[in-house]
Amino acid sequence: METIEKEDSFDIFICILGMMCKLDIAFSKYDMKCEESGQFSEGKDIFGSSTACVGFVVASAEYILGKISVERSIEKISEKRNNYKKQMDLFLNELEENKKERPDYLSLDILNSKCAGLPKNRIGDEMRILFKDAFMSILKYEDIDEISHNRPVPPVTIADLNNAIRFDDRSYLNEEIKEMFFALDLIESYGSGIRRAKKAMEDNRSPKLIFTPDNETDDYTMVTAFINEEYAKIYAEEKGNTIKRTNFSVATVT
């Protein structure tokens, strides 16, 4: 409330509400019924939820004005407000471009599934947090394609994770956070985690780590650490089981 009383804050609030109206109209154009049962069956249902409205307003205000403990200058607020408009226009354009070719672009089935998995005893608070985090993810990147970027940050690739042990040319989404973690001694050195993990597996005489997927389309990164066969045999003998070798890992069969 203190922020709202400040000069120019009311104009920012009106800007946020106006942007939410534009976004609501854009969402409403996605009228294909969601197959997954839940609260959100069409795009228009998103802002029909007060939790989504609150989440959007809080994320927008936090992006422009900063968190409660942050004191931004008028110049910084103006800069963030301009960036906010650019980011939202970019997202609105993305929604418009995908409306015909990808009618399921909003992925309401995933949203319904996420909401269904939230704690029931505080569902309202949890949904507000979910929507706030989702909208903040849209706002904090300059490139809309970076949203839900679940693969290595370029120029590092999945093949590099499998074949290399050093990543000196890697990029970072947030240089400030990287430097902060290093200064707090929460990371030992840049890009050393995978190298040390591979060395530990080698010292343990375990099979090599395997990073997947082996294509450029699937939007995830997964690493499989296989069990040491010698240890698996000892463990199986202690448990009175027998060993069965599969193509992917070592499994015990009772």
Coordinates of C-alpha atoms in Angstrom, one line a residue:
M1 CA 0.0 0.0 0.0
E2 CA 2.9 2.3 0.7
T3 CA 4.1 1.8 -2.9
I4 CA 0.7 2.7 -4.3
E5 CA 0.7 6.0 -2.5
K6 CA 4.0 7.1 -4.1
E7 CA 4.0 9.5 -7.0
D8 CA 3.6 7.8 -10.4
S9 CA 2.8 4.4 -8.8
F10 CA -0.9 4.8 -9.7
D11 CA 0.0 5.3 -13.4
I12 CA 2.1 2.1 -13.2
F13 CA -0.9 0.2 -11.6
I14 CA -3.1 1.4 -14.5
C15 CA -0.5 0.3 -17.0
I16 CA -0.4 -3.2 -15.4
L17 CA -4.2 -3.5 -15.4
G18 CA -4.3 -2.4 -19.0
M19 CA -1.7 -5.0 -19.9
M20 CA -3.7 -7.7 -18.1
C21 CA -6.8 -6.8 -20.1
K22 CA -4.8 -7.2 -23.3
L23 CA -3.4 -10.5 -22.1
D24 CA -6.9 -11.7 -21.1
I25 CA -8.2 -10.9 -24.6
A26 CA -5.2 -12.8 -26.1
F27 CA -5.8 -15.8 -23.9
S28 CA -9.5 -15.8 -24.7
K29 CA -8.7 -16.4 -28.4
Y30 CA -7.5 -19.9 -27.4
D31 CA -10.9 -21.4 -27.2
M32 CA -10.1 -25.1 -27.9
K33 CA -11.4 -27.1 -25.0
C34 CA -8.7 -28.7 -22.8
E35 CA -9.0 -32.5 -22.6
E36 CA -7.5 -32.5 -19.1
S37 CA -10.3 -32.0 -16.5
G38 CA -9.7 -29.1 -14.2
Q39 CA -10.4 -25.4 -13.5
F40 CA -9.0 -24.2 -16.8
S41 CA -10.7 -25.6 -19.9
E42 CA -10.2 -22.6 -22.2
G43 CA -7.9 -19.6 -22.4
K44 CA -10.6 -17.2 -21.0
D45 CA -10.6 -19.2 -17.8
I46 CA -7.1 -18.1 -16.8
F47 CA -8.0 -14.6 -15.6
G48 CA -11.3 -15.9 -14.5
S49 CA -9.3 -17.0 -11.5
S50 CA -8.5 -14.4 -8.9
T51 CA -5.3 -16.2 -8.1
A52 CA -4.0 -15.6 -11.7
C53 CA -5.0 -11.9 -11.5
V54 CA -3.2 -11.4 -8.2
G55 CA -0.2 -13.4 -9.5
F56 CA 0.0 -11.3 -12.6
V57 CA -0.3 -8.0 -10.8
V58 CA 2.3 -8.9 -8.1
A59 CA 4.8 -10.2 -10.8
S60 CA 4.4 -7.1 -12.9
A61 CA 4.7 -4.7 -9.9
E62 CA 7.7 -6.6 -8.6
Y63 CA 9.4 -6.5 -12.0
I64 CA 8.9 -2.7 -12.4
L65 CA 9.2 -1.5 -8.8
G66 CA 11.3 -4.2 -7.3
K67 CA 10.6 -6.2 -4.1
I68 CA 9.5 -4.5 -0.9
S69 CA 13.1 -4.3 0.4
V70 CA 14.3 -2.7 -2.8
E71 CA 14.5 1.1 -3.3
R72 CA 14.7 1.8 -7.0
S73 CA 15.5 5.3 -8.4
I74 CA 12.9 7.0 -10.6
E75 CA 15.2 6.4 -13.6
K76 CA 15.4 2.7 -12.9
I77 CA 11.7 2.4 -12.5
S78 CA 11.1 4.2 -15.8
E79 CA 13.6 1.9 -17.5
K80 CA 11.9 -1.2 -16.0
R81 CA 8.5 0.0 -17.0
N82 CA 9.6 0.5 -20.6
N83 CA 11.2 -3.0 -20.6
Y84 CA 7.9 -4.4 -19.1
K85 CA 5.9 -3.0 -22.0
K86 CA 8.4 -4.4 -24.5
Q87 CA 8.3 -7.8 -22.9
M88 CA 4.5 -8.0 -22.7
D89 CA 4.2 -6.8 -26.4
L90 CA 6.6 -9.6 -27.3
F91 CA 4.6 -12.2 -25.5
L92 CA 1.3 -10.9 -26.9
N93 CA 2.8 -11.2 -30.4
E94 CA 3.9 -14.7 -29.6
L95 CA 0.4 -15.6 -28.6
E96 CA -1.1 -14.1 -31.7
E97 CA 1.4 -15.9 -34.0
N98 CA 0.7 -19.3 -32.5
K99 CA -3.0 -19.0 -32.3
K100 CA -3.8 -20.8 -35.6
E101 CA -0.9 -23.1 -35.9
R102 CA -0.7 -24.3 -32.3
P103 CA -4.2 -24.1 -30.7
D104 CA -2.8 -25.9 -27.6
Y105 CA 0.0 -23.4 -27.2
L106 CA -1.2 -22.4 -23.7
S107 CA -0.8 -26.0 -22.5
L108 CA -3.8 -25.8 -20.2
D109 CA -3.5 -29.6 -19.6
I110 CA -0.2 -29.0 -17.9
L111 CA -1.6 -26.0 -15.9
N112 CA -4.5 -28.2 -14.7
S113 CA -2.1 -31.0 -13.7
K114 CA 0.1 -28.5 -11.9
C115 CA -2.8 -27.1 -9.9
A116 CA -4.1 -30.5 -9.1
G117 CA -0.8 -31.4 -7.5
L118 CA -0.8 -28.3 -5.1
P119 CA -1.4 -28.8 -1.4
K120 CA -5.2 -28.7 -0.8
N121 CA -5.0 -27.1 2.6
R122 CA -3.6 -23.8 1.1
I123 CA -4.5 -24.1 -2.5
G124 CA -5.2 -20.4 -2.9
D125 CA -1.8 -19.2 -1.7
E126 CA 0.0 -22.0 -3.7
M127 CA -1.9 -21.0 -6.9
R128 CA -1.0 -17.3 -6.5
I129 CA 2.6 -18.3 -6.1
L130 CA 2.4 -20.6 -9.2
F131 CA 1.0 -17.8 -11.4
K132 CA 3.3 -15.2 -10.0
D133 CA 6.4 -17.3 -10.8
A134 CA 5.0 -18.2 -14.3
F135 CA 4.4 -14.5 -15.2
M136 CA 7.7 -13.5 -13.8
S137 CA 9.4 -16.1 -16.0
I138 CA 7.8 -14.4 -19.0
L139 CA 9.0 -11.0 -17.9
K140 CA 12.6 -11.7 -16.9
Y141 CA 13.9 -12.8 -20.3
E142 CA 14.7 -10.6 -23.3
D143 CA 14.1 -13.5 -25.7
I144 CA 10.7 -15.2 -25.4
D145 CA 12.3 -18.5 -26.6
E146 CA 14.3 -18.6 -23.4
I147 CA 11.2 -19.4 -21.3
S148 CA 11.3 -23.0 -20.0
H149 CA 14.8 -23.3 -21.5
N150 CA 15.5 -26.8 -20.1
R151 CA 18.6 -27.6 -22.2
P152 CA 22.2 -26.4 -21.7
V153 CA 22.7 -22.7 -22.3
P154 CA 24.4 -22.2 -25.7
P155 CA 27.0 -22.6 -26.9
V156 CA 27.2 -25.8 -24.7
T157 CA 25.3 -28.7 -26.1
I158 CA 24.2 -32.2 -24.9
A159 CA 27.0 -33.7 -27.0
D160 CA 29.4 -31.4 -25.1
L161 CA 28.1 -32.7 -21.8
N162 CA 28.8 -36.3 -22.9
N163 CA 32.2 -35.7 -24.5
A164 CA 33.9 -32.7 -22.8
I165 CA 35.1 -32.1 -19.3
R166 CA 35.7 -28.4 -19.4
F167 CA 33.3 -25.6 -20.5
D168 CA 35.4 -22.5 -20.6
D169 CA 33.2 -20.8 -23.3
R170 CA 29.9 -21.3 -21.5
S171 CA 27.4 -18.5 -21.1
Y172 CA 25.3 -17.6 -18.1
L173 CA 21.7 -16.4 -17.9
N174 CA 22.6 -14.2 -15.0
E175 CA 26.2 -13.1 -14.5
E176 CA 25.4 -11.3 -11.2
I177 CA 24.0 -14.4 -9.6
K178 CA 27.0 -16.4 -10.8
E179 CA 29.4 -14.0 -9.2
M180 CA 27.4 -13.8 -6.0
F181 CA 27.5 -17.6 -5.6
F182 CA 31.3 -17.6 -6.2
A183 CA 31.9 -14.8 -3.7
L184 CA 29.9 -16.7 -1.1
D185 CA 32.0 -19.8 -1.7
L186 CA 28.9 -21.7 -2.8
I187 CA 30.7 -22.8 -6.0
E188 CA 34.3 -23.9 -6.2
S189 CA 35.0 -22.8 -9.7
Y190 CA 33.1 -22.0 -12.9
G191 CA 32.1 -25.0 -15.0
S192 CA 33.7 -27.6 -12.8
G193 CA 30.7 -29.6 -11.5
I194 CA 30.4 -32.0 -14.5
R195 CA 34.2 -32.5 -14.6
R196 CA 34.2 -33.5 -10.9
A197 CA 31.2 -35.7 -11.3
K198 CA 32.8 -37.6 -14.3
K199 CA 36.1 -37.9 -12.3
A200 CA 34.2 -39.4 -9.3
M201 CA 32.5 -41.9 -11.5
E202 CA 35.8 -42.9 -13.1
D203 CA 37.5 -43.2 -9.7
N204 CA 34.7 -45.5 -8.6
R205 CA 35.1 -47.6 -11.7
S206 CA 31.5 -46.9 -12.6
P207 CA 30.2 -46.6 -16.2
K208 CA 30.3 -43.1 -17.7
L209 CA 27.5 -40.6 -17.2
I210 CA 25.1 -40.4 -20.1
F211 CA 23.4 -37.1 -20.9
T212 CA 20.2 -37.1 -23.0
P213 CA 18.3 -36.5 -25.2
D214 CA 20.3 -37.2 -28.3
N215 CA 18.3 -34.8 -30.5
E216 CA 17.7 -31.1 -30.8
T217 CA 13.9 -31.0 -30.3
D218 CA 13.1 -32.5 -26.9
D219 CA 13.0 -29.7 -24.2
Y220 CA 14.7 -31.4 -21.3
T221 CA 18.1 -32.5 -20.0
M222 CA 18.6 -35.7 -18.1
V223 CA 21.7 -37.5 -16.9
T224 CA 21.8 -41.3 -16.1
A225 CA 24.4 -42.6 -13.6
F226 CA 24.7 -46.3 -13.8
I227 CA 25.5 -48.5 -10.8
N228 CA 29.0 -50.0 -10.4
E229 CA 28.6 -53.7 -11.4
E230 CA 31.0 -55.0 -8.8
Y231 CA 29.1 -53.2 -6.0
A232 CA 25.7 -54.4 -7.5
K233 CA 27.0 -58.0 -7.4
I234 CA 28.1 -57.7 -3.8
Y235 CA 24.8 -56.1 -2.8
A236 CA 22.8 -58.8 -4.6
E237 CA 24.8 -61.5 -2.9
E238 CA 24.2 -60.0 0.5
K239 CA 20.5 -59.8 -0.2
G240 CA 20.3 -63.3 -1.7
N241 CA 19.3 -62.0 -5.2
T242 CA 20.7 -62.8 -8.6
I243 CA 22.0 -60.3 -11.1
K244 CA 20.4 -59.6 -14.4
R245 CA 22.3 -57.4 -16.9
T246 CA 20.1 -55.1 -19.0
N247 CA 21.0 -52.9 -21.9
F248 CA 20.6 -49.8 -19.7
S249 CA 21.6 -50.7 -16.2
V250 CA 22.2 -53.4 -13.7
A251 CA 19.1 -54.7 -12.0
T252 CA 18.5 -57.3 -9.3
V253 CA 16.0 -60.1 -9.7
T254 CA 14.6 -61.9 -6.7

